[in-house]
PDB file of N, CA and C in Angstrom:
ATOM      1  N   UNK A 864       0.233 -14.602  -3.232  1.00  0.00           N
ATOM      2  CA  UNK A 864      -0.497 -15.343  -2.227  1.00  0.00           C
ATOM      3  C   UNK A 864      -0.113 -14.923  -0.817  1.00  0.00           C
ATOM      4  N   UNK A 865       1.190 -14.671  -0.592  1.00  0.00           N
ATOM      5  CA  UNK A 865       1.636 -14.232   0.731  1.00  0.00           C
ATOM      6  C   UNK A 865       0.979 -12.916   1.104  1.00  0.00           C
ATOM      7  N   UNK A 866       0.949 -11.978   0.176  1.00  0.00           N
ATOM      8  CA  UNK A 866       0.372 -10.666   0.458  1.00  0.00           C
ATOM      9  C   UNK A 866      -1.099 -10.804   0.793  1.00  0.00           C
ATOM     10  N   UNK A 867      -1.828 -11.564   0.008  1.00  0.00           N
ATOM     11  CA  UNK A 867      -3.264 -11.724   0.245  1.00  0.00           C
ATOM     12  C   UNK A 867      -3.516 -12.348   1.611  1.00  0.00           C
ATOM     13  N   UNK A 868      -2.723 -13.358   1.985  1.00  0.00           N
ATOM     14  CA  UNK A 868      -2.901 -13.973   3.306  1.00  0.00           C
ATOM     15  C   UNK A 868      -2.667 -12.975   4.430  1.00  0.00           C
ATOM     16  N   UNK A 869      -1.623 -12.168   4.298  1.00  0.00           N
ATOM     17  CA  UNK A 869      -1.340 -11.167   5.337  1.00  0.00           C
ATOM     18  C   UNK A 869      -2.425 -10.107   5.390  1.00  0.00           C
ATOM     19  N   UNK A 870      -2.927  -9.685   4.241  1.00  0.00           N
ATOM     20  CA  UNK A 870      -3.991  -8.683   4.223  1.00  0.00           C
ATOM     21  C   UNK A 870      -5.223  -9.227   4.907  1.00  0.00           C
ATOM     22  N   UNK A 871      -5.599 -10.436   4.585  1.00  0.00           N
ATOM     23  CA  UNK A 871      -6.783 -11.034   5.218  1.00  0.00           C
ATOM     24  C   UNK A 871      -6.591 -11.167   6.726  1.00  0.00           C
ATOM     25  N   UNK A 872      -5.401 -11.515   7.136  1.00  0.00           N
ATOM     26  CA  UNK A 872      -5.125 -11.662   8.565  1.00  0.00           C
ATOM     27  C   UNK A 872      -5.201 -10.331   9.290  1.00  0.00           C
ATOM     28  N   UNK A 873      -4.933  -9.238   8.583  1.00  0.00           N
ATOM     29  CA  UNK A 873      -4.894  -7.920   9.207  1.00  0.00           C
ATOM     30  C   UNK A 873      -6.117  -7.065   8.906  1.00  0.00           C
ATOM     31  N   UNK A 874      -7.120  -7.598   8.233  1.00  0.00           N
ATOM     32  CA  UNK A 874      -8.269  -6.795   7.856  1.00  0.00           C
ATOM     33  C   UNK A 874      -9.035  -6.245   9.052  1.00  0.00           C
ATOM     34  N   UNK A 875      -8.964  -6.905  10.178  1.00  0.00           N
ATOM     35  CA  UNK A 875      -9.705  -6.448  11.354  1.00  0.00           C
ATOM     36  C   UNK A 875      -9.085  -5.218  11.987  1.00  0.00           C
ATOM     37  N   UNK A 876      -7.831  -4.909  11.660  1.00  0.00           N
ATOM     38  CA  UNK A 876      -7.178  -3.750  12.248  1.00  0.00           C
ATOM     39  C   UNK A 876      -7.787  -2.477  11.673  1.00  0.00           C
ATOM     40  N   UNK A 877      -7.879  -1.451  12.506  1.00  0.00           N
ATOM     41  CA  UNK A 877      -8.430  -0.177  12.060  1.00  0.00           C
ATOM     42  C   UNK A 877      -7.454   0.927  12.392  1.00  0.00           C
ATOM     43  N   UNK A 878      -7.747   2.111  11.880  1.00  0.00           N
ATOM     44  CA  UNK A 878      -6.917   3.260  12.172  1.00  0.00           C
ATOM     45  C   UNK A 878      -5.995   3.580  11.019  1.00  0.00           C
ATOM     46  N   UNK A 879      -5.424   4.770  11.076  1.00  0.00           N
ATOM     47  CA  UNK A 879      -4.512   5.208  10.031  1.00  0.00           C
ATOM     48  C   UNK A 879      -3.104   4.775  10.362  1.00  0.00           C
ATOM     49  N   UNK A 880      -2.189   5.030   9.461  1.00  0.00           N
ATOM     50  CA  UNK A 880      -0.805   4.676   9.691  1.00  0.00           C
ATOM     51  C   UNK A 880      -0.399   3.520   8.823  1.00  0.00           C
ATOM     52  N   UNK A 881       0.596   2.810   9.301  1.00  0.00           N
ATOM     53  CA  UNK A 881       1.180   1.732   8.519  1.00  0.00           C
ATOM     54  C   UNK A 881       1.253   0.465   9.357  1.00  0.00           C
ATOM     55  N   UNK A 882       0.980  -0.650   8.727  1.00  0.00           N
ATOM     56  CA  UNK A 882       1.166  -1.956   9.341  1.00  0.00           C
ATOM     57  C   UNK A 882       2.221  -2.684   8.527  1.00  0.00           C
ATOM     58  N   UNK A 883       3.209  -3.274   9.185  1.00  0.00           N
ATOM     59  CA  UNK A 883       4.187  -4.095   8.492  1.00  0.00           C
ATOM     60  C   UNK A 883       3.599  -5.487   8.357  1.00  0.00           C
ATOM     61  N   UNK A 884       3.397  -5.916   7.121  1.00  0.00           N
ATOM     62  CA  UNK A 884       2.799  -7.215   6.870  1.00  0.00           C
ATOM     63  C   UNK A 884       3.845  -8.307   6.749  1.00  0.00           C
ATOM     64  N   UNK A 885       4.986  -7.970   6.167  1.00  0.00           N
ATOM     65  CA  UNK A 885       5.992  -8.986   5.878  1.00  0.00           C
ATOM     66  C   UNK A 885       7.336  -8.315   5.696  1.00  0.00           C
ATOM     67  N   UNK A 886       8.383  -8.907   6.224  1.00  0.00           N
ATOM     68  CA  UNK A 886       9.719  -8.347   6.117  1.00  0.00           C
ATOM     69  C   UNK A 886      10.689  -9.467   5.738  1.00  0.00           C
ATOM     70  N   UNK A 887      11.574  -9.191   4.783  1.00  0.00           N
ATOM     71  CA  UNK A 887      12.544 -10.184   4.333  1.00  0.00           C
ATOM     72  C   UNK A 887      13.947  -9.660   4.591  1.00  0.00           C
ATOM     73  N   UNK A 888      14.610 -10.194   5.599  1.00  0.00           N
ATOM     74  CA  UNK A 888      16.012  -9.890   5.912  1.00  0.00           C
ATOM     75  C   UNK A 888      16.312  -8.386   5.954  1.00  0.00           C
ATOM     76  N   UNK A 889      15.394  -7.597   6.433  1.00  0.00           N
ATOM     77  CA  UNK A 889      15.557  -6.145   6.528  1.00  0.00           C
ATOM     78  C   UNK A 889      15.884  -5.482   5.187  1.00  0.00           C
ATOM     79  N   UNK A 890      15.532  -6.139   4.088  1.00  0.00           N
ATOM     80  CA  UNK A 890      15.803  -5.576   2.763  1.00  0.00           C
ATOM     81  C   UNK A 890      14.533  -5.171   2.033  1.00  0.00           C
ATOM     82  N   UNK A 891      13.467  -5.936   2.199  1.00  0.00           N
ATOM     83  CA  UNK A 891      12.207  -5.665   1.522  1.00  0.00           C
ATOM     84  C   UNK A 891      11.079  -5.828   2.529  1.00  0.00           C
ATOM     85  N   UNK A 892      10.103  -4.928   2.443  1.00  0.00           N
ATOM     86  CA  UNK A 892       8.939  -5.007   3.321  1.00  0.00           C
ATOM     87  C   UNK A 892       7.666  -4.931   2.509  1.00  0.00           C
ATOM     88  N   UNK A 893       6.651  -5.635   2.971  1.00  0.00           N
ATOM     89  CA  UNK A 893       5.291  -5.445   2.480  1.00  0.00           C
ATOM     90  C   UNK A 893       4.578  -4.650   3.566  1.00  0.00           C
ATOM     91  N   UNK A 894       4.070  -3.492   3.201  1.00  0.00           N
ATOM     92  CA  UNK A 894       3.430  -2.577   4.154  1.00  0.00           C
ATOM     93  C   UNK A 894       1.985  -2.336   3.744  1.00  0.00           C
ATOM     94  N   UNK A 895       1.153  -2.083   4.708  1.00  0.00           N
ATOM     95  CA  UNK A 895      -0.247  -1.747   4.437  1.00  0.00           C
ATOM     96  C   UNK A 895      -0.533  -0.355   4.971  1.00  0.00           C
ATOM     97  N   UNK A 896      -1.095   0.478   4.110  1.00  0.00           N
ATOM     98  CA  UNK A 896      -1.479   1.835   4.482  1.00  0.00           C
ATOM     99  C   UNK A 896      -2.977   1.993   4.302  1.00  0.00           C
ATOM    100  N   UNK A 897      -3.601   2.735   5.192  1.00  0.00           N
ATOM    101  CA  UNK A 897      -5.009   3.110   5.012  1.00  0.00           C
ATOM    102  C   UNK A 897      -5.030   4.490   4.372  1.00  0.00           C
ATOM    103  N   UNK A 898      -5.825   4.643   3.325  1.00  0.00           N
ATOM    104  CA  UNK A 898      -5.954   5.932   2.645  1.00  0.00           C
ATOM    105  C   UNK A 898      -6.942   6.776   3.442  1.00  0.00           C
ATOM    106  N   UNK A 899      -6.393   7.793   4.104  1.00  0.00           N
ATOM    107  CA  UNK A 899      -7.205   8.701   4.900  1.00  0.00           C
ATOM    108  C   UNK A 899      -7.201  10.099   4.305  1.00  0.00           C
ATOM    109  N   UNK A 900      -7.791  11.023   5.012  1.00  0.00           N
ATOM    110  CA  UNK A 900      -7.902  12.418   4.556  1.00  0.00           C
ATOM    111  C   UNK A 900      -6.543  13.065   4.310  1.00  0.00           C
ATOM    112  N   UNK A 901      -5.504  12.578   4.992  1.00  0.00           N
ATOM    113  CA  UNK A 901      -4.176  13.183   4.867  1.00  0.00           C
ATOM    114  C   UNK A 901      -3.467  12.791   3.571  1.00  0.00           C
ATOM    115  N   UNK A 902      -3.972  11.782   2.862  1.00  0.00           N
ATOM    116  CA  UNK A 902      -3.334  11.331   1.617  1.00  0.00           C
ATOM    117  C   UNK A 902      -3.640  12.344   0.517  1.00  0.00           C
ATOM    118  N   UNK A 903      -2.586  12.832  -0.106  1.00  0.00           N
ATOM    119  CA  UNK A 903      -2.711  13.938  -1.053  1.00  0.00           C
ATOM    120  C   UNK A 903      -3.193  13.526  -2.433  1.00  0.00           C
ATOM    121  N   UNK A 904      -3.053  12.278  -2.818  1.00  0.00           N
ATOM    122  CA  UNK A 904      -3.338  11.856  -4.186  1.00  0.00           C
ATOM    123  C   UNK A 904      -4.526  10.901  -4.278  1.00  0.00           C
ATOM    124  N   UNK A 905      -5.634  11.251  -3.670  1.00  0.00           N
ATOM    125  CA  UNK A 905      -6.852  10.465  -3.783  1.00  0.00           C
ATOM    126  C   UNK A 905      -7.499  10.812  -5.127  1.00  0.00           C
ATOM    127  N   UNK A 906      -8.080   9.822  -5.777  1.00  0.00           N
ATOM    128  CA  UNK A 906      -8.767   9.976  -7.069  1.00  0.00           C
ATOM    129  C   UNK A 906      -7.817  10.299  -8.212  1.00  0.00           C
ATOM    130  N   UNK A 907      -6.539   9.932  -8.075  1.00  0.00           N
ATOM    131  CA  UNK A 907      -5.550  10.084  -9.142  1.00  0.00           C
ATOM    132  C   UNK A 907      -5.155   8.677  -9.580  1.00  0.00           C
ATOM    133  N   UNK A 908      -5.148   8.421 -10.890  1.00  0.00           N
ATOM    134  CA  UNK A 908      -4.792   7.084 -11.360  1.00  0.00           C
ATOM    135  C   UNK A 908      -3.328   6.779 -11.030  1.00  0.00           C
ATOM    136  N   UNK A 909      -3.054   5.520 -10.770  1.00  0.00           N
ATOM    137  CA  UNK A 909      -1.702   5.095 -10.383  1.00  0.00           C
ATOM    138  C   UNK A 909      -0.681   5.490 -11.438  1.00  0.00           C
ATOM    139  N   UNK A 910      -1.044   5.414 -12.706  1.00  0.00           N
ATOM    140  CA  UNK A 910      -0.084   5.753 -13.764  1.00  0.00           C
ATOM    141  C   UNK A 910       0.320   7.224 -13.722  1.00  0.00           C
ATOM    142  N   UNK A 911      -0.463   8.068 -13.069  1.00  0.00           N
ATOM    143  CA  UNK A 911      -0.158   9.492 -12.969  1.00  0.00           C
ATOM    144  C   UNK A 911       0.503   9.880 -11.651  1.00  0.00           C
ATOM    145  N   UNK A 912       0.816   8.900 -10.822  1.00  0.00           N
ATOM    146  CA  UNK A 912       1.509   9.160  -9.564  1.00  0.00           C
ATOM    147  C   UNK A 912       3.009   9.091  -9.797  1.00  0.00           C
ATOM    148  N   UNK A 913       3.742   9.895  -9.073  1.00  0.00           N
ATOM    149  CA  UNK A 913       5.199   9.839  -9.093  1.00  0.00           C
ATOM    150  C   UNK A 913       5.612   8.881  -7.982  1.00  0.00           C
ATOM    151  N   UNK A 914       5.860   7.628  -8.349  1.00  0.00           N
ATOM    152  CA  UNK A 914       6.174   6.590  -7.379  1.00  0.00           C
ATOM    153  C   UNK A 914       7.636   6.190  -7.547  1.00  0.00           C
ATOM    154  N   UNK A 915       8.351   6.128  -6.435  1.00  0.00           N
ATOM    155  CA  UNK A 915       9.749   5.711  -6.454  1.00  0.00           C
ATOM    156  C   UNK A 915       9.879   4.348  -7.120  1.00  0.00           C
ATOM    157  N   UNK A 916      10.940   4.143  -7.894  1.00  0.00           N
ATOM    158  CA  UNK A 916      11.118   2.879  -8.609  1.00  0.00           C
ATOM    159  C   UNK A 916      11.349   1.695  -7.673  1.00  0.00           C
ATOM    160  N   UNK A 917      11.613   1.966  -6.405  1.00  0.00           N
ATOM    161  CA  UNK A 917      11.790   0.896  -5.419  1.00  0.00           C
ATOM    162  C   UNK A 917      10.489   0.549  -4.711  1.00  0.00           C
ATOM    163  N   UNK A 918       9.361   1.003  -5.267  1.00  0.00           N
ATOM    164  CA  UNK A 918       8.056   0.784  -4.657  1.00  0.00           C
ATOM    165  C   UNK A 918       7.134   0.099  -5.664  1.00  0.00           C
ATOM    166  N   UNK A 919       6.428  -0.912  -5.207  1.00  0.00           N
ATOM    167  CA  UNK A 919       5.423  -1.603  -6.010  1.00  0.00           C
ATOM    168  C   UNK A 919       4.109  -1.579  -5.240  1.00  0.00           C
ATOM    169  N   UNK A 920       3.057  -1.086  -5.873  1.00  0.00           N
ATOM    170  CA  UNK A 920       1.733  -1.186  -5.268  1.00  0.00           C
ATOM    171  C   UNK A 920       1.211  -2.567  -5.649  1.00  0.00           C
ATOM    172  N   UNK A 921       1.201  -3.446  -4.665  1.00  0.00           N
ATOM    173  CA  UNK A 921       0.885  -4.851  -4.917  1.00  0.00           C
ATOM    174  C   UNK A 921      -0.581  -5.189  -4.852  1.00  0.00           C
ATOM    175  N   UNK A 922      -1.363  -4.350  -4.219  1.00  0.00           N
ATOM    176  CA  UNK A 922      -2.782  -4.630  -4.108  1.00  0.00           C
ATOM    177  C   UNK A 922      -3.500  -3.558  -3.327  1.00  0.00           C
ATOM    178  N   UNK A 923      -4.812  -3.574  -3.449  1.00  0.00           N
ATOM    179  CA  UNK A 923      -5.681  -2.648  -2.722  1.00  0.00           C
ATOM    180  C   UNK A 923      -6.842  -3.464  -2.171  1.00  0.00           C
ATOM    181  N   UNK A 924      -7.191  -3.208  -0.936  1.00  0.00           N
ATOM    182  CA  UNK A 924      -8.401  -3.797  -0.369  1.00  0.00           C
ATOM    183  C   UNK A 924      -9.418  -2.672  -0.268  1.00  0.00           C
ATOM    184  N   UNK A 925     -10.496  -2.830  -1.016  1.00  0.00           N
ATOM    185  CA  UNK A 925     -11.554  -1.809  -1.076  1.00  0.00           C
ATOM    186  C   UNK A 925     -12.874  -2.470  -0.720  1.00  0.00           C
ATOM    187  N   UNK A 926     -13.498  -1.970   0.330  1.00  0.00           N
ATOM    188  CA  UNK A 926     -14.778  -2.513   0.793  1.00  0.00           C
ATOM    189  C   UNK A 926     -14.705  -4.027   1.018  1.00  0.00           C
ATOM    190  N   UNK A 927     -13.572  -4.477   1.569  1.00  0.00           N
ATOM    191  CA  UNK A 927     -13.422  -5.885   1.885  1.00  0.00           C
ATOM    192  C   UNK A 927     -13.047  -6.773   0.711  1.00  0.00           C
ATOM    193  N   UNK A 928     -12.887  -6.199  -0.463  1.00  0.00           N
ATOM    194  CA  UNK A 928     -12.540  -6.967  -1.656  1.00  0.00           C
ATOM    195  C   UNK A 928     -11.129  -6.613  -2.114  1.00  0.00           C
ATOM    196  N   UNK A 929     -10.370  -7.622  -2.556  1.00  0.00           N
ATOM    197  CA  UNK A 929      -9.024  -7.390  -3.066  1.00  0.00           C
ATOM    198  C   UNK A 929      -9.100  -6.896  -4.502  1.00  0.00           C
ATOM    199  N   UNK A 930      -8.364  -5.808  -4.788  1.00  0.00           N
ATOM    200  CA  UNK A 930      -8.282  -5.239  -6.126  1.00  0.00           C
ATOM    201  C   UNK A 930      -6.828  -5.335  -6.577  1.00  0.00           C
ATOM    202  N   UNK A 931      -6.573  -6.003  -7.693  1.00  0.00           N
ATOM    203  CA  UNK A 931      -5.245  -6.033  -8.281  1.00  0.00           C
ATOM    204  C   UNK A 931      -5.106  -4.758  -9.107  1.00  0.00           C
ATOM    205  N   UNK A 932      -4.252  -3.827  -8.687  1.00  0.00           N
ATOM    206  CA  UNK A 932      -4.229  -2.516  -9.331  1.00  0.00           C
ATOM    207  C   UNK A 932      -3.589  -2.545 -10.721  1.00  0.00           C
ATOM    208  N   UNK A 933      -4.092  -1.662 -11.568  1.00  0.00           N
ATOM    209  CA  UNK A 933      -3.502  -1.398 -12.878  1.00  0.00           C
ATOM    210  C   UNK A 933      -3.162   0.081 -12.918  1.00  0.00           C
ATOM    211  N   UNK A 934      -2.642   0.552 -14.015  1.00  0.00           N
ATOM    212  CA  UNK A 934      -2.332   1.967 -14.150  1.00  0.00           C
ATOM    213  C   UNK A 934      -3.560   2.852 -14.062  1.00  0.00           C
ATOM    214  N   UNK A 935      -4.710   2.307 -14.391  1.00  0.00           N
ATOM    215  CA  UNK A 935      -5.963   3.076 -14.366  1.00  0.00           C
ATOM    216  C   UNK A 935      -6.603   3.137 -12.974  1.00  0.00           C
ATOM    217  N   UNK A 936      -6.164   2.298 -12.065  1.00  0.00           N
ATOM    218  CA  UNK A 936      -6.746   2.240 -10.725  1.00  0.00           C
ATOM    219  C   UNK A 936      -6.475   3.541  -9.976  1.00  0.00           C
ATOM    220  N   UNK A 937      -7.479   4.031  -9.259  1.00  0.00           N
ATOM    221  CA  UNK A 937      -7.317   5.231  -8.434  1.00  0.00           C
ATOM    222  C   UNK A 937      -7.453   4.841  -6.966  1.00  0.00           C
ATOM    223  N   UNK A 938      -6.775   5.585  -6.102  1.00  0.00           N
ATOM    224  CA  UNK A 938      -6.899   5.383  -4.666  1.00  0.00           C
ATOM    225  C   UNK A 938      -8.130   6.120  -4.176  1.00  0.00           C
ATOM    226  N   UNK A 939      -8.892   5.465  -3.306  1.00  0.00           N
ATOM    227  CA  UNK A 939     -10.091   6.072  -2.741  1.00  0.00           C
ATOM    228  C   UNK A 939      -9.973   6.087  -1.223  1.00  0.00           C
ATOM    229  N   UNK A 940     -10.647   7.046  -0.603  1.00  0.00           N
ATOM    230  CA  UNK A 940     -10.660   7.110   0.856  1.00  0.00           C
ATOM    231  C   UNK A 940     -11.128   5.785   1.432  1.00  0.00           C
ATOM    232  N   UNK A 941     -10.430   5.325   2.445  1.00  0.00           N
ATOM    233  CA  UNK A 941     -10.782   4.074   3.092  1.00  0.00           C
ATOM    234  C   UNK A 941     -10.083   2.861   2.523  1.00  0.00           C
ATOM    235  N   UNK A 942      -9.457   2.981   1.343  1.00  0.00           N
ATOM    236  CA  UNK A 942      -8.709   1.862   0.767  1.00  0.00           C
ATOM    237  C   UNK A 942      -7.568   1.469   1.692  1.00  0.00           C
ATOM    238  N   UNK A 943      -7.221   0.199   1.657  1.00  0.00           N
ATOM    239  CA  UNK A 943      -5.993  -0.278   2.275  1.00  0.00           C
ATOM    240  C   UNK A 943      -5.066  -0.616   1.112  1.00  0.00           C
ATOM    241  N   UNK A 944      -3.911   0.036   1.078  1.00  0.00           N
ATOM    242  CA  UNK A 944      -2.973  -0.120  -0.023  1.00  0.00           C
ATOM    243  C   UNK A 944      -1.799  -0.962   0.451  1.00  0.00           C
ATOM    244  N   UNK A 945      -1.525  -2.049  -0.278  1.00  0.00           N
ATOM    245  CA  UNK A 945      -0.411  -2.922   0.059  1.00  0.00           C
ATOM    246  C   UNK A 945       0.757  -2.540  -0.834  1.00  0.00           C
ATOM    247  N   UNK A 946       1.862  -2.169  -0.204  1.00  0.00           N
ATOM    248  CA  UNK A 946       3.047  -1.685  -0.898  1.00  0.00           C
ATOM    249  C   UNK A 946       4.207  -2.609  -0.578  1.00  0.00           C
ATOM    250  N   UNK A 947       4.974  -2.975  -1.596  1.00  0.00           N
ATOM    251  CA  UNK A 947       6.203  -3.739  -1.407  1.00  0.00           C
ATOM    252  C   UNK A 947       7.347  -2.794  -1.753  1.00  0.00           C
ATOM    253  N   UNK A 948       8.306  -2.641  -0.824  1.00  0.00           N
ATOM    254  CA  UNK A 948       9.357  -1.662  -1.036  1.00  0.00           C
ATOM    255  C   UNK A 948      10.670  -2.062  -0.372  1.00  0.00           C
ATOM    256  N   UNK A 949      11.740  -1.556  -0.946  1.00  0.00           N
ATOM    257  CA  UNK A 949      13.051  -1.706  -0.312  1.00  0.00           C
ATOM    258  C   UNK A 949      13.459  -0.417   0.389  1.00  0.00           C
ATOM    259  N   UNK A 950      12.609   0.607   0.336  1.00  0.00           N
ATOM    260  CA  UNK A 950      12.880   1.866   1.037  1.00  0.00           C
ATOM    261  C   UNK A 950      12.819   1.639   2.542  1.00  0.00           C
ATOM    262  N   UNK A 951      13.616   2.372   3.273  1.00  0.00           N
ATOM    263  CA  UNK A 951      13.649   2.257   4.728  1.00  0.00           C
ATOM    264  C   UNK A 951      12.838   3.374   5.376  1.00  0.00           C
ATOM    265  N   UNK A 952      12.312   3.101   6.548  1.00  0.00           N
ATOM    266  CA  UNK A 952      11.633   4.090   7.387  1.00  0.00           C
ATOM    267  C   UNK A 952      10.431   4.751   6.722  1.00  0.00           C
ATOM    268  N   UNK A 953       9.673   3.998   5.956  1.00  0.00           N
ATOM    269  CA  UNK A 953       8.449   4.526   5.362  1.00  0.00           C
ATOM    270  C   UNK A 953       7.351   4.409   6.409  1.00  0.00           C
ATOM    271  N   UNK A 954       6.753   5.553   6.762  1.00  0.00           N
ATOM    272  CA  UNK A 954       5.729   5.549   7.806  1.00  0.00           C
ATOM    273  C   UNK A 954       4.381   6.070   7.335  1.00  0.00           C
ATOM    274  N   UNK A 955       4.348   6.657   6.131  1.00  0.00           N
ATOM    275  CA  UNK A 955       3.063   7.130   5.617  1.00  0.00           C
ATOM    276  C   UNK A 955       3.061   7.068   4.096  1.00  0.00           C
ATOM    277  N   UNK A 956       1.873   6.963   3.556  1.00  0.00           N
ATOM    278  CA  UNK A 956       1.687   6.803   2.112  1.00  0.00           C
ATOM    279  C   UNK A 956       2.210   7.999   1.320  1.00  0.00           C
ATOM    280  N   UNK A 957       2.089   9.193   1.870  1.00  0.00           N
ATOM    281  CA  UNK A 957       2.562  10.397   1.164  1.00  0.00           C
ATOM    282  C   UNK A 957       4.081  10.408   0.944  1.00  0.00           C
ATOM    283  N   UNK A 958       4.812   9.576   1.658  1.00  0.00           N
ATOM    284  CA  UNK A 958       6.255   9.482   1.455  1.00  0.00           C
ATOM    285  C   UNK A 958       6.609   8.776   0.154  1.00  0.00           C
ATOM    286  N   UNK A 959       5.725   7.947  -0.340  1.00  0.00           N
ATOM    287  CA  UNK A 959       6.055   7.147  -1.526  1.00  0.00           C
ATOM    288  C   UNK A 959       5.230   7.482  -2.757  1.00  0.00           C
ATOM    289  N   UNK A 960       4.152   8.237  -2.583  1.00  0.00           N
ATOM    290  CA  UNK A 960       3.397   8.707  -3.763  1.00  0.00           C
ATOM    291  C   UNK A 960       3.379  10.219  -3.726  1.00  0.00           C
ATOM    292  N   UNK A 961       3.738  10.801  -4.832  1.00  0.00           N
ATOM    293  CA  UNK A 961       3.796  12.262  -4.910  1.00  0.00           C
ATOM    294  C   UNK A 961       3.055  12.758  -6.122  1.00  0.00           C
TER     295      UNK A 961
END
């Protein structure tokens, strides 16, 4: 529920990069990334991505609708990806999906 509220509050923001949605004692962050042309793994299912074990893809906003991702979900251009992570200094989506 917290993630969805933050995503809705930030849906009006545009542009690439990262938005910090939520931070807990500098240990865990919920981040939002926009999937742009620079993202290397577009149209690849989540189960086939090499994602650090300290990263959880918590949701995707696609065309204004919230998508709860599964292993079969693929990232598409324009998606907003909500990531929960304990990694520090994450500034782009390519840092956490390989």
